[in-house]
Coordinates of C-alpha atoms and ligand atoms in Angstrom, one line a residue:
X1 CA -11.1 -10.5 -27.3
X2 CA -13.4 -7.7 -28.1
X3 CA -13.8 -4.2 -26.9
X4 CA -17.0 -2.9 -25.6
X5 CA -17.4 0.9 -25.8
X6 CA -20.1 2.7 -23.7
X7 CA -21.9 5.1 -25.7
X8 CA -20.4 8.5 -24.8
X9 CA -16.9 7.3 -25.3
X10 CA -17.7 5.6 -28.9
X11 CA -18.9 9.3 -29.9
X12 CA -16.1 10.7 -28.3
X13 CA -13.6 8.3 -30.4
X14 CA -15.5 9.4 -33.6
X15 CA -15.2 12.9 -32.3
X16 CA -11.2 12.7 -32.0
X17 CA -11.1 10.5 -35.9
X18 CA -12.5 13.1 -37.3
X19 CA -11.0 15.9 -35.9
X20 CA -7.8 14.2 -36.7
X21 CA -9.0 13.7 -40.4
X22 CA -9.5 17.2 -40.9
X23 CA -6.0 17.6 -39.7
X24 CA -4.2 15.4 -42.0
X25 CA -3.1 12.9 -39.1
X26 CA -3.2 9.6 -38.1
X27 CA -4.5 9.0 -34.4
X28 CA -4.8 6.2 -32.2
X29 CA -6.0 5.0 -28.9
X30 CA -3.1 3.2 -27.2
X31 CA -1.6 2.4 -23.6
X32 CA -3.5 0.8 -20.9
X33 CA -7.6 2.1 -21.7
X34 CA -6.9 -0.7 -24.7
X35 CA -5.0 -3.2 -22.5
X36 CA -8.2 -2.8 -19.6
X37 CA -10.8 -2.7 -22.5
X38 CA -9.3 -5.8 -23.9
X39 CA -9.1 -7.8 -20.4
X40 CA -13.0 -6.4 -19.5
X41 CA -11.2 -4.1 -16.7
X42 CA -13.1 -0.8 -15.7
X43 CA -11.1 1.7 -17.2
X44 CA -11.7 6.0 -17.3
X45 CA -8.8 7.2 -18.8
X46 CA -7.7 7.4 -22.4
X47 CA -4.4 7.7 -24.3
X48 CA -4.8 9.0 -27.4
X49 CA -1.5 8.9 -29.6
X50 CA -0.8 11.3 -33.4
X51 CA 1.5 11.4 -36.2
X52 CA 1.7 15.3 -35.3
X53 CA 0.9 17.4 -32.5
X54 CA -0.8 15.9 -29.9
X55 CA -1.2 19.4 -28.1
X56 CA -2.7 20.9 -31.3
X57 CA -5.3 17.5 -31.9
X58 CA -6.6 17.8 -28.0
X59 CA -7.2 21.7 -28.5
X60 CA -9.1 21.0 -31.8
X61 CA -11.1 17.9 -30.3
X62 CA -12.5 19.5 -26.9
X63 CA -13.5 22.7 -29.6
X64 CA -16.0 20.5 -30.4
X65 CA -17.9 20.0 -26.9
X66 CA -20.0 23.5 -25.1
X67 CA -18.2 24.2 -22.7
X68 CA -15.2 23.5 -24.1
X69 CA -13.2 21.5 -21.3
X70 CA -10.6 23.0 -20.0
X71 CA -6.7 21.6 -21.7
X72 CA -3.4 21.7 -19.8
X73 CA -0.6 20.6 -21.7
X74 CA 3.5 20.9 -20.9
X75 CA 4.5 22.1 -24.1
X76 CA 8.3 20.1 -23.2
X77 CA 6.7 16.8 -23.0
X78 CA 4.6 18.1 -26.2
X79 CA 1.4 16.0 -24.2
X80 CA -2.0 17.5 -23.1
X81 CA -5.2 16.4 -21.3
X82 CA -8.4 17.5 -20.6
X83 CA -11.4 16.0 -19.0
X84 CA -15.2 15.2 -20.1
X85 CA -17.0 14.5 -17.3
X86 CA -15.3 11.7 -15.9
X87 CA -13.3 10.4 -18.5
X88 CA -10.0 11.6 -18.6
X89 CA -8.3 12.3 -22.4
X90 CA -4.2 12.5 -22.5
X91 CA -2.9 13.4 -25.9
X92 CA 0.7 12.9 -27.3
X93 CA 2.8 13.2 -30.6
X94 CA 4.0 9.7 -31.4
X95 CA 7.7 9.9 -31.1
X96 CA 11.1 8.0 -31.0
X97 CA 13.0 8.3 -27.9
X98 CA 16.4 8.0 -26.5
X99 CA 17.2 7.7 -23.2
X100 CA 20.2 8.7 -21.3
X101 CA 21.7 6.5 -19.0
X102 CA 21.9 8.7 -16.0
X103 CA 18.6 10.2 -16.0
X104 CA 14.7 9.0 -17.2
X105 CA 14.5 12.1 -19.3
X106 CA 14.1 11.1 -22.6
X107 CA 16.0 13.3 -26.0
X108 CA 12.2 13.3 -28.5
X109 CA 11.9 13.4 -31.9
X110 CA 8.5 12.9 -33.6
X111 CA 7.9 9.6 -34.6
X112 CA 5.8 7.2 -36.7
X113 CA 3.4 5.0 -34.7
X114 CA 5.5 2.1 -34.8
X115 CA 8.1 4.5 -33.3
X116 CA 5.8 5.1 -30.5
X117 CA 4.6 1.2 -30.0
X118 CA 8.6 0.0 -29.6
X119 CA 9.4 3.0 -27.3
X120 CA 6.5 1.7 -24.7
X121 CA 7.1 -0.8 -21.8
X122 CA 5.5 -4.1 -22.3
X123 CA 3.9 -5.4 -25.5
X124 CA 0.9 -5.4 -24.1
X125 CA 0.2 -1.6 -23.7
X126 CA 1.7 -0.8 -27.0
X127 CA -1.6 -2.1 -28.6
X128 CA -3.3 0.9 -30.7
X129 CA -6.4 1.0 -32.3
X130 CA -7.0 3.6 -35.0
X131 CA -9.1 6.0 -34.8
X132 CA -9.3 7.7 -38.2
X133 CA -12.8 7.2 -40.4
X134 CA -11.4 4.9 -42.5
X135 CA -9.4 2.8 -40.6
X136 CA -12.0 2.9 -37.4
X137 CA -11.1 0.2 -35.0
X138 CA -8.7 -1.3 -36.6
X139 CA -5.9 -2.9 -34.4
X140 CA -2.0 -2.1 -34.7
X141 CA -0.2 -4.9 -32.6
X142 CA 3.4 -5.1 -34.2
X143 CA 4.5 -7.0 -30.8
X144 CA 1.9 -9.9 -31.0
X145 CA 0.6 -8.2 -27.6
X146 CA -2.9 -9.4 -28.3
X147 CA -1.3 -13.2 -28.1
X148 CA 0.6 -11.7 -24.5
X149 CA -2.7 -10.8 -23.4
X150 CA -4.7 -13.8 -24.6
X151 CA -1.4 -15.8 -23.0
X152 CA -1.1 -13.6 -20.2
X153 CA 2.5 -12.9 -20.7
X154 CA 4.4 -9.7 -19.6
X155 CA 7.2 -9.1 -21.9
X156 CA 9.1 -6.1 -23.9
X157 CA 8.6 -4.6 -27.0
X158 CA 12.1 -4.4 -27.4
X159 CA 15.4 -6.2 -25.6
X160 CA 14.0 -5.7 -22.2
X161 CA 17.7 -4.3 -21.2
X162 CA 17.0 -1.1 -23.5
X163 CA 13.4 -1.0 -22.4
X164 CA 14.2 -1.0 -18.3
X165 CA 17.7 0.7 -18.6
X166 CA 15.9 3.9 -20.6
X167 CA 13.3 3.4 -17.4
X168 CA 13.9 1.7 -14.4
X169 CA 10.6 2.5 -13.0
X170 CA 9.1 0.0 -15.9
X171 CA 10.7 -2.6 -13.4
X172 CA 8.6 -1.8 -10.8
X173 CA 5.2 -1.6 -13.0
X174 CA 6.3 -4.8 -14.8
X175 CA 6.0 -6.7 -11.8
X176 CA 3.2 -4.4 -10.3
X177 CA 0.9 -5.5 -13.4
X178 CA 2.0 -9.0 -13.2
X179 CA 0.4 -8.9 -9.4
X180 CA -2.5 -6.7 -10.6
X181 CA -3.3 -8.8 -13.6
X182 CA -1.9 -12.0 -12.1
X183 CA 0.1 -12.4 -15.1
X184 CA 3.5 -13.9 -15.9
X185 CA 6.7 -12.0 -16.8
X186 CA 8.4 -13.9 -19.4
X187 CA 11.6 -15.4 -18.3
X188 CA 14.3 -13.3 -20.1
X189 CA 12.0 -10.3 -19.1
X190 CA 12.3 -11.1 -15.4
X191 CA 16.1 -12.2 -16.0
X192 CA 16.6 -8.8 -17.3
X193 CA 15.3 -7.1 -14.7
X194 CA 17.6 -9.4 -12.0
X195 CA 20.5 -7.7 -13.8
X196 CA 19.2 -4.0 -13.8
X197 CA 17.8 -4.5 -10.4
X198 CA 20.4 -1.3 -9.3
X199 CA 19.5 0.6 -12.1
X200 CA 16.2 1.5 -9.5
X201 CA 18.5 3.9 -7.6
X202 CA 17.6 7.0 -10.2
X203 CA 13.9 6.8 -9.4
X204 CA 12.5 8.8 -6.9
X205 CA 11.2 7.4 -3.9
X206 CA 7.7 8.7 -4.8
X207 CA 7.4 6.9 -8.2
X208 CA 8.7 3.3 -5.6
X209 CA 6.3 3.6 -3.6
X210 CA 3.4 4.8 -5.5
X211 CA 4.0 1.3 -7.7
X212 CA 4.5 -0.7 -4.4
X213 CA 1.0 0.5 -3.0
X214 CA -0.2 -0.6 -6.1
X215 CA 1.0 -3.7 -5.2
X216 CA -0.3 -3.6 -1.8
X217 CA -3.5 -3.1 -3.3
X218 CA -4.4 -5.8 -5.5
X219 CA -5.8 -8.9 -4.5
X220 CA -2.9 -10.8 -3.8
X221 CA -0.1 -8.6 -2.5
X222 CA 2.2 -11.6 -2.6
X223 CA 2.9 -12.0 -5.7
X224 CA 4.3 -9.1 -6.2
X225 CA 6.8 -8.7 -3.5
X226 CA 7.9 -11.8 -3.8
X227 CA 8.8 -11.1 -7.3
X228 CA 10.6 -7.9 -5.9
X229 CA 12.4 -9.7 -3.6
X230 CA 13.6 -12.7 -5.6
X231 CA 14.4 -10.1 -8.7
X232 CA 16.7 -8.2 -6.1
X233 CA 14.7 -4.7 -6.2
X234 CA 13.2 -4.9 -3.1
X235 CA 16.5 -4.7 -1.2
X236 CA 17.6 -0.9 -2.6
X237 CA 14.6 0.5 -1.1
X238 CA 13.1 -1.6 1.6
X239 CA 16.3 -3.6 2.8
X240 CA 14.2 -3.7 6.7
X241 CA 12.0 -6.0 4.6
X242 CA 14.4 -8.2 3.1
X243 CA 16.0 -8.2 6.3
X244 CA 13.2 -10.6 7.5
X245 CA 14.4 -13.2 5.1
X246 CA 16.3 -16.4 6.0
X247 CA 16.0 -19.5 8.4
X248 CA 18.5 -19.9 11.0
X249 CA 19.1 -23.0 13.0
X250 CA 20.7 -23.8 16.4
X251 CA 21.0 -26.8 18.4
X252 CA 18.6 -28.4 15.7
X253 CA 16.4 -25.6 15.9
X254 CA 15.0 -22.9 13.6
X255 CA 12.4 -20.0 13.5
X256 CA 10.2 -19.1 10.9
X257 CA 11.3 -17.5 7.9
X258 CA 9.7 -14.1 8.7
X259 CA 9.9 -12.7 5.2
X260 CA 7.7 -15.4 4.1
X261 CA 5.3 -15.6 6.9
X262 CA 4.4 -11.9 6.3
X263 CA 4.0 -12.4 2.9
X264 CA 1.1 -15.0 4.1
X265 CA -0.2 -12.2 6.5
X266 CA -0.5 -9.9 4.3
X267 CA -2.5 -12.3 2.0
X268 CA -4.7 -12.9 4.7
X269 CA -5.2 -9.2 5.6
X270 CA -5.9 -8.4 2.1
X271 CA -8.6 -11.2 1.8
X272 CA -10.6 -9.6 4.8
X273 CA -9.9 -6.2 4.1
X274 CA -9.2 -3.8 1.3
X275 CA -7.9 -0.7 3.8
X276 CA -4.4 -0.3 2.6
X277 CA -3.0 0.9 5.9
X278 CA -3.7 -2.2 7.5
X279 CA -1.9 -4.2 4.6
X280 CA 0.9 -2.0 5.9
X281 CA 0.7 -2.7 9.5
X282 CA 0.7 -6.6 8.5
X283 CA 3.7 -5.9 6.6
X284 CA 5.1 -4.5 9.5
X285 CA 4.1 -6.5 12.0
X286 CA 7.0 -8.4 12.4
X287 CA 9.4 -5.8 11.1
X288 CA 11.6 -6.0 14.1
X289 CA 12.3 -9.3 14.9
X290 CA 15.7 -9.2 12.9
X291 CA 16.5 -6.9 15.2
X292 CA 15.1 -8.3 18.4
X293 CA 16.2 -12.0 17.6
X294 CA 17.8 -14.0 20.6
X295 CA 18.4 -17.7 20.9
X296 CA 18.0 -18.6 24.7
X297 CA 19.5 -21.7 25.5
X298 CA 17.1 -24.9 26.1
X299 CA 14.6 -22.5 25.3
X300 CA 14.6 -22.1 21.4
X301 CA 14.3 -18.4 19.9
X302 CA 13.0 -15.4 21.3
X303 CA 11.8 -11.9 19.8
X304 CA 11.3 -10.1 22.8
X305 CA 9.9 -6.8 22.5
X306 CA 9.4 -6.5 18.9
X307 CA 5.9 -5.4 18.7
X308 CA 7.6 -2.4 20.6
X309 CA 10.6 -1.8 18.5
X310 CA 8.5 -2.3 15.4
X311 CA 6.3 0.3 16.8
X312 CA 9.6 2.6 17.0
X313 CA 10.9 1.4 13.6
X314 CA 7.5 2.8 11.5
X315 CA 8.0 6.6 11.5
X316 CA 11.2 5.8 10.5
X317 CA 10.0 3.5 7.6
X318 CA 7.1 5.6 6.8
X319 CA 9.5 8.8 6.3
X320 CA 12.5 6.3 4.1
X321 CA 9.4 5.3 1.7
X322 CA 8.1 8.2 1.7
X323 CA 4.2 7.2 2.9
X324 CA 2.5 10.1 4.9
X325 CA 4.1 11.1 8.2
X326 CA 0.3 11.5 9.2
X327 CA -2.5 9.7 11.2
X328 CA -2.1 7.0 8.8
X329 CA 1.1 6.3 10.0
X330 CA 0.2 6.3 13.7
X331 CA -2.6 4.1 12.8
X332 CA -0.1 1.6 11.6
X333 CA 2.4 2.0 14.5
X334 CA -0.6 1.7 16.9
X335 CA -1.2 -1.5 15.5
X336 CA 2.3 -2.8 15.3
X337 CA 2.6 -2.3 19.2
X338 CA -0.8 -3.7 19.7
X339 CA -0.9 -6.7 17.4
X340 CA 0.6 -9.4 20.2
X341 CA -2.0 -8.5 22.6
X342 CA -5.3 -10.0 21.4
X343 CA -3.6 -13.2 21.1
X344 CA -1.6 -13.2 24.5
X345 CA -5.9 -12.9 25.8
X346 CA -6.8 -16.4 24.4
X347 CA -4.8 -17.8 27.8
X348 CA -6.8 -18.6 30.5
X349 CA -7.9 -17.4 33.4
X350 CA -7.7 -13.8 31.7
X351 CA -9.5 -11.3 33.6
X352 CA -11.9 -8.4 32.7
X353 CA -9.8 -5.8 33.6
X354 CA -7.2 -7.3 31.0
X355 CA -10.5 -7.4 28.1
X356 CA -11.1 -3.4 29.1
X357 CA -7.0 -2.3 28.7
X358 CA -7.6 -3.7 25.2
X359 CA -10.5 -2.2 24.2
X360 CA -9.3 1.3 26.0
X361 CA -6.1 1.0 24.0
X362 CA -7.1 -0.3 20.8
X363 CA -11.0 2.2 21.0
X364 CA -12.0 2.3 17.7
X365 CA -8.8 0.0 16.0
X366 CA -10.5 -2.9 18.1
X367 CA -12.0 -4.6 14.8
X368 CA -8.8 -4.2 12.5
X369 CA -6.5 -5.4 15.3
X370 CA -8.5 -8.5 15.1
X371 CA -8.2 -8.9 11.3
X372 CA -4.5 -8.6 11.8
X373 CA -4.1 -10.8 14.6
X374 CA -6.3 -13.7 12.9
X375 CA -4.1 -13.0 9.8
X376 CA -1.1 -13.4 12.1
X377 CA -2.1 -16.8 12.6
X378 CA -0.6 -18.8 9.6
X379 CA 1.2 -22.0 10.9
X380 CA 1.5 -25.5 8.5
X381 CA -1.0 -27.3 11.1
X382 CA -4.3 -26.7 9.9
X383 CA -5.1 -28.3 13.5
X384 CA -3.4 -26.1 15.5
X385 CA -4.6 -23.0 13.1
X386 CA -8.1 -24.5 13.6
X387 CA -7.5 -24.8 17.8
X388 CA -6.4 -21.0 17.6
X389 CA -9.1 -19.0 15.6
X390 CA -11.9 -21.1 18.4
X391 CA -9.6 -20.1 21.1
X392 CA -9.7 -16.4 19.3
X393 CA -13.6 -16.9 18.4
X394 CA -14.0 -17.3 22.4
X395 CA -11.7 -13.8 23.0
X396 CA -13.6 -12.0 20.3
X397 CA -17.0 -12.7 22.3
X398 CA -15.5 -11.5 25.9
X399 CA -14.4 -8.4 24.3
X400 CA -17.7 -8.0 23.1
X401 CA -19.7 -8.6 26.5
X402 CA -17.1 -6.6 28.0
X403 CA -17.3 -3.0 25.7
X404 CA -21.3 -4.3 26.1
X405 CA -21.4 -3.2 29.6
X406 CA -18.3 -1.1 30.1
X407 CA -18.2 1.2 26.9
X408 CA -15.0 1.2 27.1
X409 CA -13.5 2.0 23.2
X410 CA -14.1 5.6 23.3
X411 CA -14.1 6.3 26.8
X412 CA -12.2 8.3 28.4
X413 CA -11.7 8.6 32.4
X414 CA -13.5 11.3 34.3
X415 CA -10.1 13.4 35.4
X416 CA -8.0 14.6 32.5
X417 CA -4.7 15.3 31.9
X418 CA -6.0 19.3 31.3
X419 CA -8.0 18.8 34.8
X420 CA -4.9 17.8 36.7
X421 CA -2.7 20.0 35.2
X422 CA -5.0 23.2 36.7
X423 CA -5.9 21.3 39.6
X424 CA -1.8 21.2 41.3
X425 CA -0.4 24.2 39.0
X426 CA 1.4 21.9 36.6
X427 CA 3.1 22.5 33.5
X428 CA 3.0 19.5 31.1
X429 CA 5.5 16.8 33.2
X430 CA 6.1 13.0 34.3
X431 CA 3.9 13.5 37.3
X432 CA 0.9 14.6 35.5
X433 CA 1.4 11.4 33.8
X434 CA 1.8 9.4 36.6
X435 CA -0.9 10.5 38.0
X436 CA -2.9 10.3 34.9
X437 CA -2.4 6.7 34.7
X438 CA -3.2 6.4 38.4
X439 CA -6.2 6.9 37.5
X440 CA -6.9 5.5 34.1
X441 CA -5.5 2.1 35.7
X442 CA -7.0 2.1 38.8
X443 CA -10.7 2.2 36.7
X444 CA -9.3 0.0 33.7
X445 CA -8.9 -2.7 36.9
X446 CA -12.3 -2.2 38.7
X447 CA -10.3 -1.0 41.5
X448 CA -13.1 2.1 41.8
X449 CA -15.7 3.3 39.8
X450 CA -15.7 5.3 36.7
X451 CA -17.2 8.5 38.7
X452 CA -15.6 12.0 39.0
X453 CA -15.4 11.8 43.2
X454 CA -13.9 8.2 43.3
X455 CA -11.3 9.4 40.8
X456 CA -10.6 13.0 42.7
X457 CA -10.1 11.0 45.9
X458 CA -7.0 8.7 44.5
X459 CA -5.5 11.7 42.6
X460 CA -5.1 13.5 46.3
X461 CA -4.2 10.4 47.4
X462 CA -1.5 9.6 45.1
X463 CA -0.4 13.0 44.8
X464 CA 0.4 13.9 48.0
X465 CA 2.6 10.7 48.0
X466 CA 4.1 12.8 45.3
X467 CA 4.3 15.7 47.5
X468 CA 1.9 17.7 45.7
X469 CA -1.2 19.9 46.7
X470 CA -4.2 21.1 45.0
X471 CA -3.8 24.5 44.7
X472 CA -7.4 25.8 45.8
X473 CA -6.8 24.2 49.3
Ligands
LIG501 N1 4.4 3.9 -20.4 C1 5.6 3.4 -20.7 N2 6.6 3.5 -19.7 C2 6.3 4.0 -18.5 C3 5.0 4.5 -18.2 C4 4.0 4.4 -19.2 O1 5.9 2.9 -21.7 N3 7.2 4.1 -17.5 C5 3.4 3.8 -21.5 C6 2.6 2.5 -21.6 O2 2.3 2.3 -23.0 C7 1.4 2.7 -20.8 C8 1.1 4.2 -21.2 O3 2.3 4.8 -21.3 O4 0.3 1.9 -21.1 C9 0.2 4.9 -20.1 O5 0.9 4.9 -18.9 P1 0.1 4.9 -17.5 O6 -1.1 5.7 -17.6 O7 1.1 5.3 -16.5 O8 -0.2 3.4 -17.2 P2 -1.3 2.5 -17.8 O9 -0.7 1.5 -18.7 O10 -2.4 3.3 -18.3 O11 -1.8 1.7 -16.5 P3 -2.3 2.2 -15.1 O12 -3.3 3.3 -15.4 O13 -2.8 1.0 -14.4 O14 -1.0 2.8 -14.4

């Protein structure tokens, strides 16, 4: 495995040995720039590790470029970075560490770099690679992570007990770069993590989920929260997800096991598209059928209502997990409640007016709610799979003659909820809702045309049923 340098960051590295000569100290590249490097991964930042202080190095090195970049540091932490165009440079002390059991703050003490190497998480970024004149290059892999990497093992410098109890959030990456790299934790690694699994309670909710997007994000979401599941983590933060687990059978019959099937959704969503939010929306999909679940008799099992429910369930997810309470998250609940409907359209004798409440509802979603939905569709029979996408292939093509000639994804009816409101003297209420869907309905139907008049002469109409009047008359 070699590394391959571009030119500005070899003469940066030279740069920092040198500077670090004239100091008296030892430096070292480390972490995960050597770990991408290694694996051929696009990488822009850079950990750069001393025997001394790391805040003093990263002062003298960015002396040395006009303008001098700009350094933070936490003097605390005794780490500092600055950034070079768009390479980012993060400095440290190496140092030993203890942890203490109730908190991820660690007591410091400088260190030697062998120090620093068994303190890190996996052996795989503790790989340095010396920076000094004389030893330029040179590797320092005291774990035999080069082998890990060449194997494509994820294990601990140390017992992996002390390594995940000093931080629990190492539990989370260890399986978020197992999914990212599509590597294999090491048996007594993953064991070890099976019996810290409740050790994640002293992490913050950010820190979760910002590894658990990462997750999401990768290639094969799968992997990953399977692993989370199985290892018992997934359950102290996300326990609506492992709620989806399990088979249950009466009178000889059983339902999917839900867990499972969105893992496969997910998969699929992620092959078509790389927009997180709709990973989440397949993930929550079927979030409610736990709760939804019914066995009718002579029937076999229901989840009535679920797509609704589910839609309920997300601002409540979103806030637990700490995702943005923002148009993101209606985005995803949009397509929770909607994600049913393309499919119940592949029946027949489905009219237009059913084709144009889709495309009104979903307006500009339309496409995504399809990648979802054909995601959604994961039985065993690649026959029946096979009969469903044509059937779909056939819906797709209506809804595109349809929106052809109606416009309908970002229309919107000629009589607003504004115009009513001034129209009978209304304050915002049910009946300027009603009547608002009056409307919207009797258009989305073909019942009359999409014109201001036609539209003014049902809203009298309908509300003088309500006994309302227009005010100007
Ligand atoms: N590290 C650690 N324990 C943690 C976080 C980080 O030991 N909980 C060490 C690892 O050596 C890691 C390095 O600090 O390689 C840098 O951490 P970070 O930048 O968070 O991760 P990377 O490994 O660089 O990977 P990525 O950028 O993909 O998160």
């Amino acid at each position: 495995m070699d590394i391959v340098c571009s030119p500005e960051e070899l003469s940066i590295f030279e740069i920092a040995g040198r500077v670090a000569d004239e100091m008296n100290i030892s430096c070292y590249l480390i972490g995960g720039f050597v770990r991408d490097k290694l694996l051929g991964r696009a990488t822009k930042d850079a950990d750069i590790v001393c025997t001394g202080d790391g805040i003093a190095l990263a002062h003298a090195i960015a002396d040395q470029f006009k303008p001098k970049p700009h350094v933070s540091f936490f003097k605390n932490f005794g780490t500092a970075h600055f950034r070079l165009n768009e390479f980012d440079l993060e400095f440290v002390g190496a140092r030993k560490e203890s942890y203490r059991a109730e908190s991820r703050k660690p007591d410091v003490e400088p260190g030697t770099i062998e120090d620093d190497q068994l303190r890190r998480d996996f052996t795989i970024n503790a790989l340095a690679i010396s920076l000094n004149k004389d030893t330029f290059g040179k590797l320092t892999d005291p774990f035999n992570g080069l082998a890990d990497l060449e194997n494509k093992i994820i294990r601990t410098p140390l017992d992996p007990d002390v390594t995940f109890s000093d931080d629990p959030l190492r539990m989370m990456r260890c399986i978020r770069f197992a999914t990212q790299l599509d590597f294999v934790i090491l048996p007594e690694t993953f064991d070890s993590i099976k019996r810290n699994c409740e050790r994640i309670k002293i992490i913050s909710q950010e820190r979760i989920t910002d590894e658990l997007n990462k997750i999401m994000s990768s290639r094969k979401p799968s992997i990953g929260l399977d692993l989370l599941f199985i290892s018992g983590l997934l359950k102290h933060f996300f326990p609506q997800f492992t709620d989806l687990s399990g088979v249950e059978i009466i009178e000889g019959k059983g339902h999917k096991d839900n867990f499972y099937h969105t893992l496969q959704v997910i998969d699929n969503t992620a092959a078509k598209s790389d927009n997180l939010w709709l990973r989440w929306a397949a993930l929550l999909h079927d979030i409610a059928k736990p709760a939804t679940k019914k066995y009718e008799e002579g029937h076999g099992w229901t989840f009535h209502g679920h797509e609704v429910v589910g839609e309920r369930m997300t601002p409540k997810i979103f806030k637990q997990l700490k995702l943005p309470l923002n148009d993101r998250m209606k985005y995803v609940a949009k397509l929770v409640s909607l994600h049913l409907r393309p499919i119940s359209l592949t029946k027949e004798d489905i009219t237009d007016s059913a084709m144009r409440r889709l495309l009104f509802d979903a307006g500009d979603d339309l496409d995504d709610l399809i990648i979802l939905c054909e995601s959604d569709i994961t039985s065993k029979n690649k026959f029946k799979v096979k009969r469903y996408l044509e059937n779909f292939e056939m819906v797709k093509e209506r809804l595109a003659i349809v929106e052809e000639n109606d416009r309908i994804r970002n229309w919107q009816p000629p009589i607003s909820g504004d115009d009513i409101m001034k129209l009978f003297n209304l304050q915002p209420s049910r009946e300027v809702g009603v009547l608002k869907t009056t409307i919207r309905e009797a258009i989305l139907d073909g019942i009359i045309p999409s014109t201001y008049d036609a539209a003014y002469e049902l809203l009298l109409k309908k509300a003088a049923e309500l006994n309302l009047q227009p005010i100007n008359k």
